[in-house]
Every structure is written in C-alpha cells, then in structure tokens.
mmCIF file of N, CA, C and O in Angstrom:
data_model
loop_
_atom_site.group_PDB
_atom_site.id
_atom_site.type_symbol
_atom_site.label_atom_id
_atom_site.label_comp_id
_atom_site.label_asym_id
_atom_site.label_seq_id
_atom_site.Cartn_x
_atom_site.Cartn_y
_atom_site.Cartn_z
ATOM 1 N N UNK A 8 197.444 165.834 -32.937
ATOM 2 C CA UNK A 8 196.025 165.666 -33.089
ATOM 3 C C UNK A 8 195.323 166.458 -32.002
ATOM 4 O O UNK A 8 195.489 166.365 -30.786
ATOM 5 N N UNK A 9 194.639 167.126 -32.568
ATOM 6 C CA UNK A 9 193.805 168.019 -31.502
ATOM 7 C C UNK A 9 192.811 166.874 -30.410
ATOM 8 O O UNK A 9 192.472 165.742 -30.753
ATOM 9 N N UNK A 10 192.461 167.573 -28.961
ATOM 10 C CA UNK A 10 191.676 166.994 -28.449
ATOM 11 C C UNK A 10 190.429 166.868 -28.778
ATOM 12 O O UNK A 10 189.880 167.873 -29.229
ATOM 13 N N UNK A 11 189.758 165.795 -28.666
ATOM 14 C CA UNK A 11 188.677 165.451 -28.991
ATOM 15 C C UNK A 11 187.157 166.138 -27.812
ATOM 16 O O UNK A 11 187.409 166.309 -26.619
ATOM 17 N N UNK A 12 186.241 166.337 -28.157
ATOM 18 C CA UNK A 12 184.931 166.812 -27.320
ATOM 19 C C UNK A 12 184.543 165.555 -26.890
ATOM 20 O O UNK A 12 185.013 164.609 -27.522
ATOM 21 N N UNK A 13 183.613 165.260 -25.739
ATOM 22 C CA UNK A 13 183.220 163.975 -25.683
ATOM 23 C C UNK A 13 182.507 163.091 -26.653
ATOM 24 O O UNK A 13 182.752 161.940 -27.015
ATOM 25 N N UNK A 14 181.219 164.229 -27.096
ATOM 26 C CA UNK A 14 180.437 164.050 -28.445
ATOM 27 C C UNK A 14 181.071 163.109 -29.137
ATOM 28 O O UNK A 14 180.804 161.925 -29.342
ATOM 29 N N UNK A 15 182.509 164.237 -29.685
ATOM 30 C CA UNK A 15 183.693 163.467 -31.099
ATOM 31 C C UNK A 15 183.985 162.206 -30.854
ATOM 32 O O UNK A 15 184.197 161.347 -31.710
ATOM 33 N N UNK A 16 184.008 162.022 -29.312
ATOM 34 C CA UNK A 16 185.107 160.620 -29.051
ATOM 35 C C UNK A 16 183.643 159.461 -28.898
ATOM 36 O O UNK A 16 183.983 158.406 -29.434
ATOM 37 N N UNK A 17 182.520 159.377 -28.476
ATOM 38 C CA UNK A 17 181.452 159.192 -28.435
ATOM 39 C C UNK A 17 181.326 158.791 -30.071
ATOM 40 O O UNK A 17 181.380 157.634 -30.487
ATOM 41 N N UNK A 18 181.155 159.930 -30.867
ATOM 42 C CA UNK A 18 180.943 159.352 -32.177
ATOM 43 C C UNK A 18 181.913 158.392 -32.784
ATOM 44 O O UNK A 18 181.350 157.442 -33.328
ATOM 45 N N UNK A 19 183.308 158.377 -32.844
ATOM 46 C CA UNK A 19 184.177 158.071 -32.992
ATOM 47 C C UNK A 19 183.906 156.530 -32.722
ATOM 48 O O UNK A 19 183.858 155.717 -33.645
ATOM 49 N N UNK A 20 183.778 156.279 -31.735
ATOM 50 C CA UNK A 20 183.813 155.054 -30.838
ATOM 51 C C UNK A 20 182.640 154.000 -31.039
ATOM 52 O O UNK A 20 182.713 152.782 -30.874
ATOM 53 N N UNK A 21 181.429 154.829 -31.475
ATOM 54 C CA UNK A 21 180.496 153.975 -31.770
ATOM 55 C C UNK A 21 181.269 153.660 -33.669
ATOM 56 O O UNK A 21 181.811 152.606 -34.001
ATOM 57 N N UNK A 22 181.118 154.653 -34.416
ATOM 58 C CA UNK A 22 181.709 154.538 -35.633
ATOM 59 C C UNK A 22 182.798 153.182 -36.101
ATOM 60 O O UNK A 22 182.984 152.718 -37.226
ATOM 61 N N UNK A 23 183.299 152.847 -35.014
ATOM 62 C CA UNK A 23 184.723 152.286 -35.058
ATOM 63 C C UNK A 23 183.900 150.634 -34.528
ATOM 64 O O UNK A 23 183.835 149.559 -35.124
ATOM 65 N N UNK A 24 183.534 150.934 -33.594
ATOM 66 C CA UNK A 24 182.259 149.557 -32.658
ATOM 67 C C UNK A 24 181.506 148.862 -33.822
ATOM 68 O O UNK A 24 181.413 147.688 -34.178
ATOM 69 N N UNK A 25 180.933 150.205 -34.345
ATOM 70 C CA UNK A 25 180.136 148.960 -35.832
ATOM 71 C C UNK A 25 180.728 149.068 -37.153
ATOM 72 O O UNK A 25 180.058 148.842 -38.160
ATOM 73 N N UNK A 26 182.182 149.464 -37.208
ATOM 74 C CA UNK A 26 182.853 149.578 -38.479
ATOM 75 C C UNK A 26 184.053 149.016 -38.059
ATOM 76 O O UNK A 26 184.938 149.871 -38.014
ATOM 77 N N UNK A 27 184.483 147.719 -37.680
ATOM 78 C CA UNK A 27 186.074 147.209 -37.628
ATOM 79 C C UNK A 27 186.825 147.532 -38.703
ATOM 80 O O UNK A 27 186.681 146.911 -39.756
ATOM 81 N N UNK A 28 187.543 148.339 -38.603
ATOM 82 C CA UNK A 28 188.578 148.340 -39.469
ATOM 83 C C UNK A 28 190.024 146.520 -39.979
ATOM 84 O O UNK A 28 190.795 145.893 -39.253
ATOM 85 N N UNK A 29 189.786 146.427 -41.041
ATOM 86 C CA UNK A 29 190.254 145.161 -41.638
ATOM 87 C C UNK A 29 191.630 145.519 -41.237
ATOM 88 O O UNK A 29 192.101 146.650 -41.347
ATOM 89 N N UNK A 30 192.239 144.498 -40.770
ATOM 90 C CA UNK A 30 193.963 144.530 -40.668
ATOM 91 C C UNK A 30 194.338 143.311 -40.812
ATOM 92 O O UNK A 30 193.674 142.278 -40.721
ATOM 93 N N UNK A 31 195.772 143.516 -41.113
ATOM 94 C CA UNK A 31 196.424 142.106 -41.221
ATOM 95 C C UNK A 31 197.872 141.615 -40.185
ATOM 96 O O UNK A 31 198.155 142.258 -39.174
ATOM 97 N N UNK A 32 198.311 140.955 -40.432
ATOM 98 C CA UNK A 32 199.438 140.540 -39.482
ATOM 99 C C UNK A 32 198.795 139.782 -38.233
ATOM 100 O O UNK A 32 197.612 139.450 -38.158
ATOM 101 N N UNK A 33 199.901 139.537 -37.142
ATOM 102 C CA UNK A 33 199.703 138.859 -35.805
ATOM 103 C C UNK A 33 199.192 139.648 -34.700
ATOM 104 O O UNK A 33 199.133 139.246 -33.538
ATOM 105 N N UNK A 34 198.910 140.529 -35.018
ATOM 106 C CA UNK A 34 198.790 141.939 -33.773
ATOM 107 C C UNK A 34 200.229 142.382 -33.267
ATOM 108 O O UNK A 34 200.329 143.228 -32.378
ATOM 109 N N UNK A 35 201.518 141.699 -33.948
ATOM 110 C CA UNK A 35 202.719 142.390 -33.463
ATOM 111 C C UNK A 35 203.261 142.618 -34.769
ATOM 112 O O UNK A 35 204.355 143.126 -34.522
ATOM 113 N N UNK A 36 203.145 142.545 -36.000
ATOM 114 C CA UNK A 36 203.475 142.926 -37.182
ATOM 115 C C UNK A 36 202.451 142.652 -38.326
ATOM 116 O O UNK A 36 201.563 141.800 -38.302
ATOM 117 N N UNK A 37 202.718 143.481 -39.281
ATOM 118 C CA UNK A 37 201.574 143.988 -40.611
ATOM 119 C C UNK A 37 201.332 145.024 -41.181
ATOM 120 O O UNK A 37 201.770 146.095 -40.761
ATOM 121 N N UNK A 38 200.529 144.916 -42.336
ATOM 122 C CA UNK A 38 200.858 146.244 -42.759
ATOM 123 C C UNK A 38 200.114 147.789 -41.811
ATOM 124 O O UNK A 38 200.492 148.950 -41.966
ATOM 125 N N UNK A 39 198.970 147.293 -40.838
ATOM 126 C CA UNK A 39 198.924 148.308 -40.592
ATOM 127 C C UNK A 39 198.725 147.931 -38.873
ATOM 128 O O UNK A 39 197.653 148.037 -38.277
ATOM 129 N N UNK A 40 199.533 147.646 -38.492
ATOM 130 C CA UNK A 40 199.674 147.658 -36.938
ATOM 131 C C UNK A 40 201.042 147.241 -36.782
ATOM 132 O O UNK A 40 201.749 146.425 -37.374
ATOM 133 N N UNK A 41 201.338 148.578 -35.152
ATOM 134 C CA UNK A 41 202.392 148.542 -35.029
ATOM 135 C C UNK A 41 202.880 147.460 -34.048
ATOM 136 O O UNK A 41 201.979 146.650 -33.824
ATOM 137 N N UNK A 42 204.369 147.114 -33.198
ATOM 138 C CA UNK A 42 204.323 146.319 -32.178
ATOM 139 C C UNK A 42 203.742 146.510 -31.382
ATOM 140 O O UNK A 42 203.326 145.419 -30.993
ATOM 141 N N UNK A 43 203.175 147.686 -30.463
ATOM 142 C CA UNK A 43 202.238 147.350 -29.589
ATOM 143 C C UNK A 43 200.734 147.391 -30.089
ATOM 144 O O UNK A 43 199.826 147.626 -29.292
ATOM 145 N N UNK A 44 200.523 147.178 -31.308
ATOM 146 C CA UNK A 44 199.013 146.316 -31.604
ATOM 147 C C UNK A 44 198.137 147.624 -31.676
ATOM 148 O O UNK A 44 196.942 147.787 -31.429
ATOM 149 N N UNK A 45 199.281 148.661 -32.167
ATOM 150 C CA UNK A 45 198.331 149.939 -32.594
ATOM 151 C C UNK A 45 197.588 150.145 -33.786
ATOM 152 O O UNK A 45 198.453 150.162 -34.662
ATOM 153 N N UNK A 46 196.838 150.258 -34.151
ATOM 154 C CA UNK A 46 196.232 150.358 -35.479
ATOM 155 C C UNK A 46 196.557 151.870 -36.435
ATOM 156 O O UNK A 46 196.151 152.971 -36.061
ATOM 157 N N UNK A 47 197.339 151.656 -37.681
ATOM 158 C CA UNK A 47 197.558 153.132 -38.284
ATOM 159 C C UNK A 47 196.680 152.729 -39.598
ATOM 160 O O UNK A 47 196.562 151.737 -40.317
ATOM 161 N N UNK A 48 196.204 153.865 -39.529
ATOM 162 C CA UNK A 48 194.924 154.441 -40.619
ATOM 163 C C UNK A 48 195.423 154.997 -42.093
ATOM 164 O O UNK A 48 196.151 155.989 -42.050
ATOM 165 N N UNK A 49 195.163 154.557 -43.152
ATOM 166 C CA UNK A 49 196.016 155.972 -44.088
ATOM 167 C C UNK A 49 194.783 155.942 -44.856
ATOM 168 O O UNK A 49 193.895 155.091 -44.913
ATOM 169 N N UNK A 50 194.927 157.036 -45.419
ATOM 170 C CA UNK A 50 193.833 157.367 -46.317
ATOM 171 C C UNK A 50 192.849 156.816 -47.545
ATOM 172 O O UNK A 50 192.777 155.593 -47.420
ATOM 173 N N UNK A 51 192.534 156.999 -48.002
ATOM 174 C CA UNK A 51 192.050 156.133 -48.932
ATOM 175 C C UNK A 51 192.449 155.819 -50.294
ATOM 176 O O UNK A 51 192.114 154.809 -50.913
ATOM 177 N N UNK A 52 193.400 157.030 -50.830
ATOM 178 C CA UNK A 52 194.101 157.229 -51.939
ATOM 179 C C UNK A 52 195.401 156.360 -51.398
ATOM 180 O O UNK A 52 196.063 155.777 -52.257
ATOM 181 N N UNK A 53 195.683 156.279 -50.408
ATOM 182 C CA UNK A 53 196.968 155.479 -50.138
ATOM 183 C C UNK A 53 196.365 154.320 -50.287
ATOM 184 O O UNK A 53 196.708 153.574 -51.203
ATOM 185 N N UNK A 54 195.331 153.966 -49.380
ATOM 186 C CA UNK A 54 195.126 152.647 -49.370
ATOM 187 C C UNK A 54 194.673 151.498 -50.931
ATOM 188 O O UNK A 54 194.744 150.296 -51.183
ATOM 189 N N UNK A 55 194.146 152.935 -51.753
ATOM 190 C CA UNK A 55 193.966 151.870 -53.101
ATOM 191 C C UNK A 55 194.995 151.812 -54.134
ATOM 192 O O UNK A 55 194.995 151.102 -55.140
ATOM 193 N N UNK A 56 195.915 152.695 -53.731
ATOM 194 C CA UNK A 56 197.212 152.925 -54.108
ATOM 195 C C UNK A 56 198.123 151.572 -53.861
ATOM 196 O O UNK A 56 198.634 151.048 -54.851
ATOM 197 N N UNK A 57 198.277 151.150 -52.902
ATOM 198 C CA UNK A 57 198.806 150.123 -52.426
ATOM 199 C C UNK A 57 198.130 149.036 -52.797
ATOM 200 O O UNK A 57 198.979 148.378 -53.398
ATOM 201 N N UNK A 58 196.903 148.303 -52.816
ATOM 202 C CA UNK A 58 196.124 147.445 -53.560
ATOM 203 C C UNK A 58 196.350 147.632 -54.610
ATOM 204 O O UNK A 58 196.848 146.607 -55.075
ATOM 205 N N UNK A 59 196.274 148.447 -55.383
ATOM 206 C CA UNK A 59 196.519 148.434 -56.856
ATOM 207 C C UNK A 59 198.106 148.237 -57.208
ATOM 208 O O UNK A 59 198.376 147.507 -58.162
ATOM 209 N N UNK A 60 198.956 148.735 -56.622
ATOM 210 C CA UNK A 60 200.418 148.338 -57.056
ATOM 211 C C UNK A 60 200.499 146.980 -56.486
ATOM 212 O O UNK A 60 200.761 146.121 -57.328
ATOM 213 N N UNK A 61 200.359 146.601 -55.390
ATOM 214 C CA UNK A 61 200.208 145.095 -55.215
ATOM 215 C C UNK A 61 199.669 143.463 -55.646
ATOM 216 O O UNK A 61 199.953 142.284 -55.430
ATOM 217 N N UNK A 62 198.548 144.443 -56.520
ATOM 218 C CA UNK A 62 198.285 143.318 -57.539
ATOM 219 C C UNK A 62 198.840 143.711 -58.584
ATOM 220 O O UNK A 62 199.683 142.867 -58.889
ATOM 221 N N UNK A 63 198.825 144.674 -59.417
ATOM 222 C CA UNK A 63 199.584 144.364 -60.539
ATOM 223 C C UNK A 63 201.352 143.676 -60.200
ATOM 224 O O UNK A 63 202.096 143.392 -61.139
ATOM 225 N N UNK A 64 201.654 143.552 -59.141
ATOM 226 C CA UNK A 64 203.416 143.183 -58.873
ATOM 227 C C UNK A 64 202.858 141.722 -58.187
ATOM 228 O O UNK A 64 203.718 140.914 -57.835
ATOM 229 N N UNK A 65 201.576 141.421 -58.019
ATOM 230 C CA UNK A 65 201.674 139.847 -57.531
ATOM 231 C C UNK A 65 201.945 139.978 -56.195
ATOM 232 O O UNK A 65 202.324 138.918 -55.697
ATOM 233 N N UNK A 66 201.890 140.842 -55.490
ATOM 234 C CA UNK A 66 202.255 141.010 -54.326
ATOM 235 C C UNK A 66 201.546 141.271 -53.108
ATOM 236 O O UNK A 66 200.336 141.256 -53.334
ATOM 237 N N UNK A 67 201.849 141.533 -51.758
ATOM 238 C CA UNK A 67 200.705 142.257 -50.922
ATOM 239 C C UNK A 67 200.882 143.457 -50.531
ATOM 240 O O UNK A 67 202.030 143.881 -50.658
ATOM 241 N N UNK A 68 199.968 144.276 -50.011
ATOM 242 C CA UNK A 68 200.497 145.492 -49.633
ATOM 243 C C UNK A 68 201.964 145.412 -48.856
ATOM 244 O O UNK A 68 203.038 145.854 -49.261
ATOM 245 N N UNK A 69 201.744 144.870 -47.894
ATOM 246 C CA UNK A 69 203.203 144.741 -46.526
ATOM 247 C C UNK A 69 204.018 144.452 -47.230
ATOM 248 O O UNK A 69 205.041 144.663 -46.579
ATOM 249 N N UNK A 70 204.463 143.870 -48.744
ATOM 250 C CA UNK A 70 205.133 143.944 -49.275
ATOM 251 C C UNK A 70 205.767 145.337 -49.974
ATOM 252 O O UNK A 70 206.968 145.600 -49.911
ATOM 253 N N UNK A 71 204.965 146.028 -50.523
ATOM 254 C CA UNK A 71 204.838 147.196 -51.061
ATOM 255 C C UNK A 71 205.549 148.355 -50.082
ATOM 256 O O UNK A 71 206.555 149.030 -50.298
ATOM 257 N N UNK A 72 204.630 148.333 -48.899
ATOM 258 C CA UNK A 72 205.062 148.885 -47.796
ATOM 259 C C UNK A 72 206.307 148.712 -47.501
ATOM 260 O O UNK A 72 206.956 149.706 -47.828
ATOM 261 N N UNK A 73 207.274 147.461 -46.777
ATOM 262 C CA UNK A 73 208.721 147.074 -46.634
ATOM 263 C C UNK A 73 209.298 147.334 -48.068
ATOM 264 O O UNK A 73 210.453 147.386 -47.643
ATOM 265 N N UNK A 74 209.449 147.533 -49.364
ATOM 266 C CA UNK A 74 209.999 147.656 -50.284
ATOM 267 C C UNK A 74 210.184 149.253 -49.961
ATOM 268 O O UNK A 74 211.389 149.495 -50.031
ATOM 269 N N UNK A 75 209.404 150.488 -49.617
ATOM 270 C CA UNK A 75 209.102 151.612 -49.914
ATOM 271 C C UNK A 75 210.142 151.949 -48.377
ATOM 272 O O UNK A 75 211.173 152.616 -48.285
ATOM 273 N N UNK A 76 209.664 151.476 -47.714
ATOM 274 C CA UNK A 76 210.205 151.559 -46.744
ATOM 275 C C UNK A 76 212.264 151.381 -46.644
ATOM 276 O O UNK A 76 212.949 152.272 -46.141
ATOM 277 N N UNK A 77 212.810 150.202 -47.175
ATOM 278 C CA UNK A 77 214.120 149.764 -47.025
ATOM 279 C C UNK A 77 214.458 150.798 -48.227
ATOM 280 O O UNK A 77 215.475 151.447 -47.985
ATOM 281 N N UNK A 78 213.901 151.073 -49.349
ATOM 282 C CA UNK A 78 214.716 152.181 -50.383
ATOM 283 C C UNK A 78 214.967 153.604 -49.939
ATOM 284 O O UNK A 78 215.889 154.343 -50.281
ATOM 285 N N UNK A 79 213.996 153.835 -49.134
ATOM 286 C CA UNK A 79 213.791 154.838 -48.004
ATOM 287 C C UNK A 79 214.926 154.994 -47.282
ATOM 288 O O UNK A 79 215.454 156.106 -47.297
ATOM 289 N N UNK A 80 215.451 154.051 -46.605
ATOM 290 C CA UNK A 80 216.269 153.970 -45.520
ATOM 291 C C UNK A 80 217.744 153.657 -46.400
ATOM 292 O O UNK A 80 218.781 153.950 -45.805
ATOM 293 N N UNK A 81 217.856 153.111 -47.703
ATOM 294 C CA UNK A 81 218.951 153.100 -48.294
ATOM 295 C C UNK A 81 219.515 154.271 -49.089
ATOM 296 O O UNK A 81 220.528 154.314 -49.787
ATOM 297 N N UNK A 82 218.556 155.268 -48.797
ATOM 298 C CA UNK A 82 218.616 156.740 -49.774
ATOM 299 C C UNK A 82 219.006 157.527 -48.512
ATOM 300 O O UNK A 82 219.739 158.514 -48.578
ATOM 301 N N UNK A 83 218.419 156.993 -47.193
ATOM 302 C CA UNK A 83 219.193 158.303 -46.730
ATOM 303 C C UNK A 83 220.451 157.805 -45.656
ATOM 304 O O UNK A 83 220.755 158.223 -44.539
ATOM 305 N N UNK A 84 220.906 156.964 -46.321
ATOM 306 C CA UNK A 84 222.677 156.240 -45.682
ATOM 307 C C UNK A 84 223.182 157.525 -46.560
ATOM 308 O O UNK A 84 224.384 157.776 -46.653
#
C-alpha cells in the first residue's frame, strides 16, 4: 500500500470516525478481524457475495469464509 499524504490520512480518518465499519466476532476472531483486532476490508462485490451465499445456505458469512478457506487448504495438501 502506498504511503498516504497527510490530507489522505486526515480524510481517511475522519471518513472512518463517522462511518464505523460493522464487524463481527470478539475482537480476537470473525469474519473480518484478525487476532490482533485488525480490521480487513473486502470489497463490495465480495461482501454481497458472501451475504448472499450465506443466506441462501442458512448460514453466516464466517461460515462461508471457514468453508472457503479449509477446501483451500485441503487442495493444496
């Protein structure tokens, strides 16, 4: 990621101040934070991507996510 101008990080920061981004989990697991309580962003086509396969399967995203994830990791044993 390129460095930011102050401006960018300035805008950024207010942007983020009056726009919380929704997450789920404990702050040490979920679908979108990592163990140290980092917040990962994905796009928006991912993100309705995942809502939408999650309800039609009855499911939640973090479900979706760990499913995609362990077939992932069983394809490349």
């Amino acid at each position: 990621m390129p460095d930011l101008t102050d401006e960018e990080y300035d805008a950024l920061d207010e942007y983020y101040t009056k726009n919380l981004p929704r997450v789920s989990g404990n702050g040490r697991s979920g679908s979108f934070a990592q163990h140290e309580g980092h917040v990962i962003f994905v796009d928006d086509l991912s993100s309705d991507w995942l809502r939408i396969k999650a309800a039609a399967e009855h499911t939640t995203p973090e479900a979706i996510i760990n499913a995609l994830i362990r077939k992932e990791l069983a394809t490349a044993v």
